[in-house]
PDB file of C-alpha atoms in Angstrom:
ATOM      1  CA  MET J   1       9.921 -55.109   6.160  1.00  0.00           C
ATOM      2  CA  ALA J   2      13.351 -56.576   7.098  1.00  0.00           C
ATOM      3  CA  VAL J   3      12.724 -56.025  10.865  1.00  0.00           C
ATOM      4  CA  GLU J   4       9.488 -58.043  10.637  1.00  0.00           C
ATOM      5  CA  ASN J   5      11.239 -61.055   8.994  1.00  0.00           C
ATOM      6  CA  LEU J   6      14.048 -60.960  11.579  1.00  0.00           C
ATOM      7  CA  VAL J   7      11.370 -61.032  14.467  1.00  0.00           C
ATOM      8  CA  ALA J   8       9.370 -63.788  12.653  1.00  0.00           C
ATOM      9  CA  SER J   9      12.481 -65.948  12.242  1.00  0.00           C
ATOM     10  CA  ALA J  10      13.702 -65.490  15.877  1.00  0.00           C
ATOM     11  CA  PRO J  11      11.638 -68.317  17.404  1.00  0.00           C
ATOM     12  CA  CYS J  12      12.794 -70.572  14.646  1.00  0.00           C
ATOM     13  CA  CYS J  13      16.474 -69.777  15.596  1.00  0.00           C
ATOM     14  CA  VAL J  14      15.936 -70.357  19.206  1.00  0.00           C
ATOM     15  CA  CYS J  15      14.292 -73.708  18.449  1.00  0.00           C
ATOM     16  CA  SER J  16      17.101 -74.637  16.328  1.00  0.00           C
ATOM     17  CA  GLY J  17      19.688 -73.601  18.867  1.00  0.00           C
ATOM     18  CA  LEU J  18      17.898 -75.747  21.540  1.00  0.00           C
ATOM     19  CA  ALA J  19      17.634 -78.819  19.211  1.00  0.00           C
ATOM     20  CA  LEU J  20      21.476 -78.470  18.430  1.00  0.00           C
ATOM     21  CA  ILE J  21      22.293 -78.274  22.132  1.00  0.00           C
ATOM     22  CA  ALA J  22      20.114 -81.391  22.970  1.00  0.00           C
ATOM     23  CA  GLY J  23      21.629 -83.233  19.985  1.00  0.00           C
ATOM     24  CA  LEU J  24      25.182 -82.473  21.230  1.00  0.00           C
ATOM     25  CA  ALA J  25      24.198 -83.650  24.743  1.00  0.00           C
ATOM     26  CA  ALA J  26      22.732 -86.910  23.444  1.00  0.00           C
ATOM     27  CA  LEU J  27      25.666 -87.547  21.340  1.00  0.00           C
ATOM     28  CA  GLY J  28      27.950 -86.936  24.368  1.00  0.00           C
ATOM     29  CA  GLU J  29      25.895 -89.294  26.558  1.00  0.00           C
ATOM     30  CA  GLY J  30      25.934 -91.919  23.769  1.00  0.00           C
ATOM     31  CA  ALA J  31      29.699 -91.675  23.472  1.00  0.00           C
ATOM     32  CA  ARG J  32      30.126 -91.999  27.205  1.00  0.00           C
ATOM     33  CA  GLN J  33      27.890 -95.203  27.292  1.00  0.00           C
ATOM     34  CA  TYR J  34      29.748 -96.610  24.369  1.00  0.00           C
ATOM     35  CA  MET J  35      33.126 -96.043  26.097  1.00  0.00           C
ATOM     36  CA  LEU J  36      31.794 -97.695  29.307  1.00  0.00           C
ATOM     37  CA  VAL J  37      30.474-100.758  27.469  1.00  0.00           C
ATOM     38  CA  GLN J  38      33.905-101.081  25.650  1.00  0.00           C
ATOM     39  CA  LYS J  39      35.811-100.806  28.999  1.00  0.00           C
ATOM     40  CA  ILE J  40      33.577-103.384  30.544  1.00  0.00           C
ATOM     41  CA  LYS J  41      33.934-105.797  27.522  1.00  0.00           C
ATOM     42  CA  ASN J  42      37.753-105.387  27.616  1.00  0.00           C
ATOM     43  CA  THR J  43      37.897-106.138  31.352  1.00  0.00           C
ATOM     44  CA  PRO J  44      39.140-109.663  31.994  1.00  0.00           C
ATOM     45  CA  THR J  45      37.183-111.775  34.499  1.00  0.00           C
ATOM     46  CA  SER J  46      39.446-111.911  37.765  1.00  0.00           C
ATOM     47  CA  LYS J  47      39.525-114.274  40.663  1.00  0.00           C
ATOM     48  CA  VAL J  48      38.712-112.723  43.974  1.00  0.00           C
ATOM     49  CA  ARG J  49      42.239-113.155  45.407  1.00  0.00           C
ATOM     50  CA  SER J  50      43.919-111.360  42.354  1.00  0.00           C
ATOM     51  CA  ALA J  51      41.182-108.693  41.775  1.00  0.00           C
ATOM     52  CA  ALA J  52      42.578-105.203  41.152  1.00  0.00           C
ATOM     53  CA  VAL J  53      41.338-102.076  42.795  1.00  0.00           C
ATOM     54  CA  GLY J  54      38.995-100.199  40.481  1.00  0.00           C
ATOM     55  CA  LEU J  55      36.780-101.556  37.666  1.00  0.00           C
ATOM     56  CA  VAL J  56      36.740-105.457  37.938  1.00  0.00           C
ATOM     57  CA  GLU J  57      34.730-108.342  36.683  1.00  0.00           C
ATOM     58  CA  LEU J  58      34.135-111.303  39.003  1.00  0.00           C
ATOM     59  CA  SER J  59      32.560-114.563  38.400  1.00  0.00           C
ATOM     60  CA  GLY J  60      31.228-116.516  41.312  1.00  0.00           C
ATOM     61  CA  LYS J  61      28.287-117.253  43.637  1.00  0.00           C
ATOM     62  CA  ALA J  62      26.434-114.329  45.116  1.00  0.00           C
ATOM     63  CA  MET J  63      26.071-114.518  48.820  1.00  0.00           C
ATOM     64  CA  PRO J  64      23.820-112.255  51.016  1.00  0.00           C
ATOM     65  CA  THR J  65      25.166-110.347  54.040  1.00  0.00           C
ATOM     66  CA  VAL J  66      21.451-110.278  55.166  1.00  0.00           C
ATOM     67  CA  GLN J  67      18.763-112.329  53.927  1.00  0.00           C
ATOM     68  CA  GLY J  68      16.595-110.332  51.430  1.00  0.00           C
ATOM     69  CA  VAL J  69      13.633-110.905  49.366  1.00  0.00           C
ATOM     70  CA  SER J  70      12.392-109.458  46.063  1.00  0.00           C
ATOM     71  CA  PRO J  71       9.442-107.093  46.707  1.00  0.00           C
ATOM     72  CA  VAL J  72       7.551-108.460  43.821  1.00  0.00           C
ATOM     73  CA  THR J  73       8.237-112.139  43.672  1.00  0.00           C
ATOM     74  CA  LYS J  74       8.837-112.627  47.379  1.00  0.00           C
ATOM     75  CA  ASN J  75      11.864-114.977  46.341  1.00  0.00           C
ATOM     76  CA  PRO J  76      15.247-114.794  48.124  1.00  0.00           C
ATOM     77  CA  SER J  77      17.336-112.314  46.460  1.00  0.00           C
ATOM     78  CA  VAL J  78      20.771-110.840  46.688  1.00  0.00           C
ATOM     79  CA  TYR J  79      20.077-107.781  44.449  1.00  0.00           C
ATOM     80  CA  TRP J  80      16.821-106.584  42.903  1.00  0.00           C
ATOM     81  CA  HIS J  81      15.516-103.526  40.920  1.00  0.00           C
ATOM     82  CA  VAL J  82      11.795-102.868  40.487  1.00  0.00           C
ATOM     83  CA  MET J  83      10.430-100.467  37.976  1.00  0.00           C
ATOM     84  CA  ALA J  84       6.754 -99.770  37.302  1.00  0.00           C
ATOM     85  CA  GLN J  85       5.662 -98.066  34.262  1.00  0.00           C
ATOM     86  CA  TYR J  86       2.331 -97.062  32.396  1.00  0.00           C
ATOM     87  CA  TYR J  87       1.834 -96.477  28.800  1.00  0.00           C
ATOM     88  CA  HIS J  88       0.614 -92.868  28.281  1.00  0.00           C
ATOM     89  CA  HIS J  89      -1.065 -92.070  25.061  1.00  0.00           C
ATOM     90  CA  LYS J  90      -2.205 -88.565  24.201  1.00  0.00           C
ATOM     91  CA  HIS J  91      -2.857 -86.190  21.264  1.00  0.00           C
ATOM     92  CA  ASP J  92      -0.791 -82.993  21.097  1.00  0.00           C
ATOM     93  CA  ARG J  93      -2.259 -79.698  20.106  1.00  0.00           C
ATOM     94  CA  HIS J  94      -1.691 -80.331  16.529  1.00  0.00           C
ATOM     95  CA  GLY J  95      -3.633 -83.575  16.499  1.00  0.00           C
ATOM     96  CA  HIS J  96      -0.627 -85.908  16.339  1.00  0.00           C
ATOM     97  CA  ASP J  97      -0.411 -89.056  18.555  1.00  0.00           C
ATOM     98  CA  GLN J  98       2.131 -89.127  21.207  1.00  0.00           C
ATOM     99  CA  SER J  99       2.914 -92.223  23.228  1.00  0.00           C
ATOM    100  CA  GLU J 100       5.464 -92.890  25.922  1.00  0.00           C
ATOM    101  CA  TRP J 101       6.276 -95.195  28.871  1.00  0.00           C
ATOM    102  CA  VAL J 102       6.174 -93.171  32.123  1.00  0.00           C
ATOM    103  CA  THR J 103       7.925 -94.574  35.179  1.00  0.00           C
ATOM    104  CA  PHE J 104       5.810 -94.049  38.327  1.00  0.00           C
ATOM    105  CA  TYR J 105       7.704 -96.416  40.723  1.00  0.00           C
ATOM    106  CA  SER J 106      11.355 -97.324  40.877  1.00  0.00           C
ATOM    107  CA  LYS J 107      13.370 -98.939  43.731  1.00  0.00           C
ATOM    108  CA  THR J 108      16.613-100.716  43.971  1.00  0.00           C
ATOM    109  CA  SER J 109      18.094-102.847  46.850  1.00  0.00           C
ATOM    110  CA  THR J 110      21.111-101.423  48.536  1.00  0.00           C
ATOM    111  CA  ALA J 111      22.157-104.366  50.759  1.00  0.00           C
ATOM    112  CA  LYS J 112      25.793-105.316  50.327  1.00  0.00           C
ATOM    113  CA  PHE J 113      26.601-108.819  49.265  1.00  0.00           C
ATOM    114  CA  TYR J 114      29.436-111.074  48.672  1.00  0.00           C
ATOM    115  CA  VAL J 115      30.808-112.747  45.492  1.00  0.00           C
ATOM    116  CA  GLU J 116      32.634-115.917  46.329  1.00  0.00           C
ATOM    117  CA  ASP J 117      34.864-118.091  44.091  1.00  0.00           C
ATOM    118  CA  ASP J 118      37.357-120.919  44.852  1.00  0.00           C
ATOM    119  CA  THR J 119      39.912-118.207  45.963  1.00  0.00           C
ATOM    120  CA  GLY J 120      37.894-116.349  48.475  1.00  0.00           C
ATOM    121  CA  LYS J 121      35.073-113.789  48.721  1.00  0.00           C
ATOM    122  CA  MET J 122      34.784-110.128  48.142  1.00  0.00           C
ATOM    123  CA  LEU J 123      32.077-107.636  49.631  1.00  0.00           C
ATOM    124  CA  ILE J 124      30.154-105.802  46.938  1.00  0.00           C
ATOM    125  CA  ASP J 125      28.399-102.559  47.745  1.00  0.00           C
ATOM    126  CA  PRO J 126      25.898-101.828  45.065  1.00  0.00           C
ATOM    127  CA  ALA J 127      24.860 -98.422  46.423  1.00  0.00           C
ATOM    128  CA  GLY J 128      25.553 -95.596  43.958  1.00  0.00           C
ATOM    129  CA  GLY J 129      26.935 -98.024  41.354  1.00  0.00           C
ATOM    130  CA  GLU J 130      25.514 -98.736  37.900  1.00  0.00           C
ATOM    131  CA  VAL J 131      24.410-102.315  37.908  1.00  0.00           C
ATOM    132  CA  ARG J 132      22.994-103.898  34.662  1.00  0.00           C
ATOM    133  CA  VAL J 133      21.143-107.086  34.982  1.00  0.00           C
ATOM    134  CA  LYS J 134      18.716-108.916  32.634  1.00  0.00           C
ATOM    135  CA  ALA J 135      15.065-109.112  33.971  1.00  0.00           C
ATOM    136  CA  ASP J 136      14.034-112.356  35.276  1.00  0.00           C
ATOM    137  CA  PHE J 137      10.496-111.418  35.966  1.00  0.00           C
ATOM    138  CA  GLN J 138       8.090-109.227  34.167  1.00  0.00           C
ATOM    139  CA  PHE J 139       4.413-108.556  34.695  1.00  0.00           C
ATOM    140  CA  GLU J 140       2.069-106.725  32.314  1.00  0.00           C
ATOM    141  CA  GLY J 141      -1.493-105.925  33.429  1.00  0.00           C
ATOM    142  CA  HIS J 142      -3.618-103.157  34.414  1.00  0.00           C
ATOM    143  CA  LEU J 143      -3.255-100.795  37.317  1.00  0.00           C
ATOM    144  CA  SER J 144      -6.424-102.091  38.719  1.00  0.00           C
ATOM    145  CA  ASP J 145      -5.163-105.636  39.001  1.00  0.00           C
ATOM    146  CA  LYS J 146      -4.605-106.614  42.530  1.00  0.00           C
ATOM    147  CA  ALA J 147      -1.544-108.531  41.689  1.00  0.00           C
ATOM    148  CA  PHE J 148       0.193-105.414  40.738  1.00  0.00           C
ATOM    149  CA  PHE J 149       2.886-104.953  43.443  1.00  0.00           C
ATOM    150  CA  GLY J 150       0.181-105.768  46.042  1.00  0.00           C
ATOM    151  CA  LEU J 151      -1.373-102.155  45.596  1.00  0.00           C
TER     152      LEU J 151
END
């Protein structure tokens, strides 16, 4: 009888262990993101001439090294990030609704650009960096719409 109870509770222990590991990983990533945000918030804005090596915040005018355009709006752009998602709704095997946004296209510009202020200009290489910008264009529609990325 005791062996049957042990065997029956084994899948529950495995699931609990996996949930604990996932929770610790999420907690660690959240702490990393929080520390990065705090580091950025506490970084003073520098002039180009006096910018330190490493993490630095600059304020100035962005100037392209090569003229680029946004692939969606076709407007001149120094940096762009495009992400397309669809909303996926399904029922799991227990009859519960599950919905999520699924990314099916993501592309980011990698062209270097300058940031110029009244003391000079600095070359910025966004490749491999983590850039956070606010969206200035958003489109919602159906995958059958011809305006959707020109597809």
